[in-house]
Tab-separated table of C-alpha atoms in Angstrom:
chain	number	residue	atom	x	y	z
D	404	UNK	CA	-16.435	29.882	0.555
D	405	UNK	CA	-17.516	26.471	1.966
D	406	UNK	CA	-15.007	25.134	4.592
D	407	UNK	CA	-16.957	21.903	4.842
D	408	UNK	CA	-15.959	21.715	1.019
D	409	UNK	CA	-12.461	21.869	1.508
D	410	UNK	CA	-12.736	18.751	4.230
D	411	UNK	CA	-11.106	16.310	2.064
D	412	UNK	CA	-8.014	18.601	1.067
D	413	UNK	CA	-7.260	18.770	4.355
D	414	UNK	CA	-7.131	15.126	5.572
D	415	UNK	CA	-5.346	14.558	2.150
D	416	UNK	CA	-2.741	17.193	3.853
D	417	UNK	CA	-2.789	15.382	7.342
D	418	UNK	CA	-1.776	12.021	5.100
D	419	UNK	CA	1.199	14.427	3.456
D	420	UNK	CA	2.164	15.973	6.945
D	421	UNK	CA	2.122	12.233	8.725
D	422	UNK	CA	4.282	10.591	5.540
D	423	UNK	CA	6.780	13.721	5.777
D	424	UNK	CA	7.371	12.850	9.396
D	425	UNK	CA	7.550	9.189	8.861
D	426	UNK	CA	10.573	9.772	6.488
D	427	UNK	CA	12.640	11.596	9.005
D	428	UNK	CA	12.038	8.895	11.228
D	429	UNK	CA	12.919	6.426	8.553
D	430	UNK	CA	16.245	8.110	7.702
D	431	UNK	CA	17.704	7.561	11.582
D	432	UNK	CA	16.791	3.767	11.204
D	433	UNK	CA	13.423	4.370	13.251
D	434	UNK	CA	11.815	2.072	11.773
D	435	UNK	CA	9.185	1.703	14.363
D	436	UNK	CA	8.294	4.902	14.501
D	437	UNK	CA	8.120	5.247	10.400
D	438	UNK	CA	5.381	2.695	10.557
D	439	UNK	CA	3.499	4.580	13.132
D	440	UNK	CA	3.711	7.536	10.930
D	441	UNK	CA	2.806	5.253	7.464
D	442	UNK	CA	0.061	3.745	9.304
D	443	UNK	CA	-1.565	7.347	10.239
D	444	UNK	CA	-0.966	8.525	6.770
D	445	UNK	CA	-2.547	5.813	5.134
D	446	UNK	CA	-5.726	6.403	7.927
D	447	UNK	CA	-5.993	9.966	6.369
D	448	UNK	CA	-5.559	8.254	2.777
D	449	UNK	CA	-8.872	6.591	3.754
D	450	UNK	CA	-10.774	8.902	5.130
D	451	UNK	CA	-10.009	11.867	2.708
D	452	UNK	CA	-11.779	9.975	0.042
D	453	UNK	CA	-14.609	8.822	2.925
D	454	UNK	CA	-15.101	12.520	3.356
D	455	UNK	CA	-15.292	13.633	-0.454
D	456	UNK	CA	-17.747	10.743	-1.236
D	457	UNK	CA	-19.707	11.631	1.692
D	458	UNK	CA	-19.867	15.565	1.164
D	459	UNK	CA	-19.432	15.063	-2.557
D	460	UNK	CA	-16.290	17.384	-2.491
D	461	UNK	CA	-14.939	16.058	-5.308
D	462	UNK	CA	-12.375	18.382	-7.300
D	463	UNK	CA	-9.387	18.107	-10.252
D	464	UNK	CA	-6.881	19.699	-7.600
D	465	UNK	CA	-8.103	17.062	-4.487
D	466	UNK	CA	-7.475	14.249	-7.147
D	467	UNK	CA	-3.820	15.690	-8.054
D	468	UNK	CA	-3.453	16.519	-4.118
D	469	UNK	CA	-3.877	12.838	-3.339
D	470	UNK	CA	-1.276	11.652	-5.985
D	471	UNK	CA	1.308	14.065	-4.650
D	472	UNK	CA	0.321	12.990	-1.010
D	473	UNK	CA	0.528	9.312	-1.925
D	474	UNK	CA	3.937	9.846	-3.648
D	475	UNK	CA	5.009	11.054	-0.322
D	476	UNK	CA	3.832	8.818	2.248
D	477	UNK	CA	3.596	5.814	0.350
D	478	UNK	CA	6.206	6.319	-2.695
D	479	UNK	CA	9.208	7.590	-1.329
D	480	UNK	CA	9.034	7.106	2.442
D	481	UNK	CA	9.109	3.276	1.775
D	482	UNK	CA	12.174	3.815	-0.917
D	483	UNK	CA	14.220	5.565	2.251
D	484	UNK	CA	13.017	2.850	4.496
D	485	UNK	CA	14.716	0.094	2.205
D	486	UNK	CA	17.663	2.558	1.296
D	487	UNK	CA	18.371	3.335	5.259
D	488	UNK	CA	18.351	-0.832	5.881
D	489	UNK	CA	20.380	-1.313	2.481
D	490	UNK	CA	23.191	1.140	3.528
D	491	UNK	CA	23.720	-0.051	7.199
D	492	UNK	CA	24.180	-3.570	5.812
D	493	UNK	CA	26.078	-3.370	2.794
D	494	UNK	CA	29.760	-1.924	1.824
D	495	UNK	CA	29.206	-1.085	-1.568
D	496	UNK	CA	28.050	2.592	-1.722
D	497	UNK	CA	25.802	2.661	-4.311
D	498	UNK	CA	24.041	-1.049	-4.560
D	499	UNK	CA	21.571	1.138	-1.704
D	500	UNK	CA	20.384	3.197	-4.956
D	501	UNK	CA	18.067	0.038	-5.683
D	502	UNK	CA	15.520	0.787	-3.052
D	503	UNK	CA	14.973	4.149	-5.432
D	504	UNK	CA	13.368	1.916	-7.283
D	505	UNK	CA	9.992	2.139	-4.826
D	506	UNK	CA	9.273	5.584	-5.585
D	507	UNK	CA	10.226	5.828	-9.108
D	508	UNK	CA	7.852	2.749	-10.060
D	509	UNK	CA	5.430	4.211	-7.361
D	510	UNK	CA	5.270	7.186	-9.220
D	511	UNK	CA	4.192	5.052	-12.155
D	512	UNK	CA	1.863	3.529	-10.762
D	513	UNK	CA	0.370	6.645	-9.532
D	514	UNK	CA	-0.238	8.189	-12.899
D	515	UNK	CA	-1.116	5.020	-14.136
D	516	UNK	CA	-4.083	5.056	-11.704
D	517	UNK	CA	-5.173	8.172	-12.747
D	518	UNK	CA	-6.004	7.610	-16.544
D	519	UNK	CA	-6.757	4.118	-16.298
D	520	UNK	CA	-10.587	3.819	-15.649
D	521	UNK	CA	-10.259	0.376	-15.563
D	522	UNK	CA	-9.213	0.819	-11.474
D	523	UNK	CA	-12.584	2.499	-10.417
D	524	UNK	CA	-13.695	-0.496	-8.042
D	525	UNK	CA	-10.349	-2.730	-8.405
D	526	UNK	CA	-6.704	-2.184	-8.359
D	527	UNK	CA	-4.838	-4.067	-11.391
D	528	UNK	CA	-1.160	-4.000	-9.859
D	529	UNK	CA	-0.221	-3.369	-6.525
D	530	UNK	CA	-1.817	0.001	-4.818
D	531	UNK	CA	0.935	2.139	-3.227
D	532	UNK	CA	-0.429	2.203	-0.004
D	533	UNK	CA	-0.507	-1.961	0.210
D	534	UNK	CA	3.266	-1.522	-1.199
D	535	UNK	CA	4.268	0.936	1.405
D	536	UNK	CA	3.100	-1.213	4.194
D	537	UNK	CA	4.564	-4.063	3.298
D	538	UNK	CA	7.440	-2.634	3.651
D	539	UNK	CA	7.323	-0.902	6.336
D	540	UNK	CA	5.568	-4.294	8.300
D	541	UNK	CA	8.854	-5.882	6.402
D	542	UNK	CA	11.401	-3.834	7.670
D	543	UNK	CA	9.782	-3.179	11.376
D	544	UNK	CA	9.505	-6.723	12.034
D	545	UNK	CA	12.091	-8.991	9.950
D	546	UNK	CA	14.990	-6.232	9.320
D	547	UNK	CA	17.512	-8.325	11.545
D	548	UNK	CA	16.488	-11.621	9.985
D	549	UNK	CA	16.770	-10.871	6.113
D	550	UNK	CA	19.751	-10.750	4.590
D	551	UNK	CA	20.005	-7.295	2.033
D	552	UNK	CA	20.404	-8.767	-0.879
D	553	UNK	CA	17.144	-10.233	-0.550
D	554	UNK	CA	15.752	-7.373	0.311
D	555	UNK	CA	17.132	-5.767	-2.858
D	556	UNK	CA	15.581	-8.769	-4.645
D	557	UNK	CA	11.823	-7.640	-3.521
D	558	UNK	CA	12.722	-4.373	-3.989
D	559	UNK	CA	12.780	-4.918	-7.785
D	560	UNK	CA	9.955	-7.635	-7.955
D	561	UNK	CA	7.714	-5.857	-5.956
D	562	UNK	CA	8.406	-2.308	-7.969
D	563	UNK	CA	7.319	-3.868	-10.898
D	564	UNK	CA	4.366	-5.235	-9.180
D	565	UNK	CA	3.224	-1.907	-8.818
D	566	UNK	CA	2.884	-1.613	-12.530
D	567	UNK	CA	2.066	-5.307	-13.353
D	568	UNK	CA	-1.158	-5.915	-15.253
D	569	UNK	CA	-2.167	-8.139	-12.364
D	570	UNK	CA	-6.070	-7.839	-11.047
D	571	UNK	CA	-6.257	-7.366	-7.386
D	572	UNK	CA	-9.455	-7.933	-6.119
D	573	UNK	CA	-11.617	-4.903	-4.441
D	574	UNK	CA	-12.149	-4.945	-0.350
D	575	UNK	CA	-15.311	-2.706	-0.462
D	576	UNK	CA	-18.242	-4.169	0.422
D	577	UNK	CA	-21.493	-3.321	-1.391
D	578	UNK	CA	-23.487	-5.117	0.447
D	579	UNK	CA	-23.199	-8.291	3.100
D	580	UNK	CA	-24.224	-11.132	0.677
D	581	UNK	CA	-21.992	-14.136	1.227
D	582	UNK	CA	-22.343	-15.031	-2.710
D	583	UNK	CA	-21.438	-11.459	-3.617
D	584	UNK	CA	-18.195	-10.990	-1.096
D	585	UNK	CA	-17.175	-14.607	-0.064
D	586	UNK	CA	-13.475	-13.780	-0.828
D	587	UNK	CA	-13.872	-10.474	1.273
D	588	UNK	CA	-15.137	-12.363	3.776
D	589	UNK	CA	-11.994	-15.227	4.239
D	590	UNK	CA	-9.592	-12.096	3.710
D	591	UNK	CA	-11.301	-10.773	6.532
D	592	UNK	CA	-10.897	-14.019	8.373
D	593	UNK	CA	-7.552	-14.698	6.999
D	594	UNK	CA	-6.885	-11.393	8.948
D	595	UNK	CA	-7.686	-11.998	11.991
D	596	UNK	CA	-5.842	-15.231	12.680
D	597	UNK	CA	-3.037	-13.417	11.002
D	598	UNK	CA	-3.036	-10.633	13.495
D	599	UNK	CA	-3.640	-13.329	16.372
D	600	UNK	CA	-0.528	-15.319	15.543
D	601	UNK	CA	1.737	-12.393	14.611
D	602	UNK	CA	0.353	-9.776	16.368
D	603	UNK	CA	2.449	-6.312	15.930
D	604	UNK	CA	4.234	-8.014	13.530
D	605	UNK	CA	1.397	-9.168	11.306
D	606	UNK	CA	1.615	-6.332	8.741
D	607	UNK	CA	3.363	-7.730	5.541
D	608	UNK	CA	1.624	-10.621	5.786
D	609	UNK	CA	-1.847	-9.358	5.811
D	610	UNK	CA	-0.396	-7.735	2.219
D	611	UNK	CA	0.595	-11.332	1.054
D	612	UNK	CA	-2.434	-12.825	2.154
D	613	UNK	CA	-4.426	-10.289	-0.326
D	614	UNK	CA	-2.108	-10.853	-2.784
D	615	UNK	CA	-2.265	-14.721	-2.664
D	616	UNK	CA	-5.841	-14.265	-2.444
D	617	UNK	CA	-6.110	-12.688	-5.874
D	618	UNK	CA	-3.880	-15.117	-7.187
D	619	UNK	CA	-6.186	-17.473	-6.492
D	620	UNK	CA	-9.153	-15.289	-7.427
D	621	UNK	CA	-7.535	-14.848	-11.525
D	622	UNK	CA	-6.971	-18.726	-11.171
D	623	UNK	CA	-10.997	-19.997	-10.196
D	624	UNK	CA	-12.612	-16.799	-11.241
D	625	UNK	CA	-14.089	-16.529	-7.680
D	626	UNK	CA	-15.490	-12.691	-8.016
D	627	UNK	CA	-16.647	-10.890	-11.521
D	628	UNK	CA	-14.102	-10.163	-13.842
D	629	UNK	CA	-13.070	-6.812	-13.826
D	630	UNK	CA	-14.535	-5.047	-17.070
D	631	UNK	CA	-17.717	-6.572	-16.240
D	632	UNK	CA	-17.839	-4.185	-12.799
């Protein structure tokens, strides 16, 4: 038996064990320390699919290993998040049940990923990682300020963005050619001011910045369209 082989499986695990803390965390209102957690898991979530392209471990059960991690870290650990906030600020018991939403539609989106082989360069809806940390940038950094019911608001908009047949453009680089990654390249900038004005609290935005950078990509056709990739 390789071990080198099995590589990937086990960062995949790492983003599992990381998302499975984060949601204890998240249920005693720590929200802080839930985005800790959702930012290590979604590290692993990168690098487990940096190792299997690099090793070329890929396998059927890493690909269903992912989805399951993914529903984890980034499905239902943002649904508490919301559904923690939700119940501290509101007096009807069951009005909470809305931030379910999250992991139901992430779930969705999840399969949805799978079989569609339009999504082997680009995302069309919004990836559950991006979701997750918007949420959890959300609730770290603007919990006191937002009022719930607005929170339930995005909770249903941005579930059904998951599942939206909306293109969002690809961040990986193929090469460095300013014609071929321009809009990479101003997200990229975009970033960094971001993070220098906001600093900690710079999360969400950077995931509204990409999304109001593919708006505008649909709208002038900056990069290829998708089925042409």
């Amino acid at each position: 038996m390789n071990i080198i082989k099995h590589l990937p499986n086990t960062i995949t695990c790492l983003n599992l064990f990381s998302g499975c803390i984060a949601i204890v965390f998240a249920f005693s209102a720590r929200f802080d320390a839930a985005l800790l957690f959702m930012i290590l898991a979604a590290f692993f979530d990168f690098m487990d699919g940096l190792a299997a392209r690099a090793l070329k471990a890929y396998s059927a059960i890493g690909k269903e290993l992912d989805s399951l991690a993914d529903m984890a870290s980034f499905g239902l650990l943002p649904g508490v998040i919301v559904y923690v906030y939700l119940s501290e600020h509101l007096q009807n018991p069951y009005l909470p049940f809305v931030a379910f939403l999250i992991p139901v539609f992430s779930a969705l989106r999840l399969a949805k990923f799978n079989l569609d082989e339009r999504q082997t360069t680009s995302f069309i809806g919004m990836p559950t990682p991006a979701n997750a940390l918007f949420w959890g940038g959300l609730m770290y950094a603007y919990a006191t300020f937002l009022p719930p019911y607005i929170i339930m608001v995005l909770a249903v908009l941005m579930s059904l963005f998951l599942v939206a047949e909306f293109p969002l453009f690809s961040l990986k680089f193929k090469n460095l050619s300013w014609q071929d990654n321009k809009l990479r390249f101003v997200f990229l900038v975009g970033c960094i001011i971001l993070l220098a004005v906001f600093l900690q609290k710079a999360l969400c935005w950077l995931i509204v910045w990409y999304v109001f950078l593919s708006v505008v990509d649909r709208l002038f056709h900056i990069t290829k369209p998708m089925a042409e990739k």
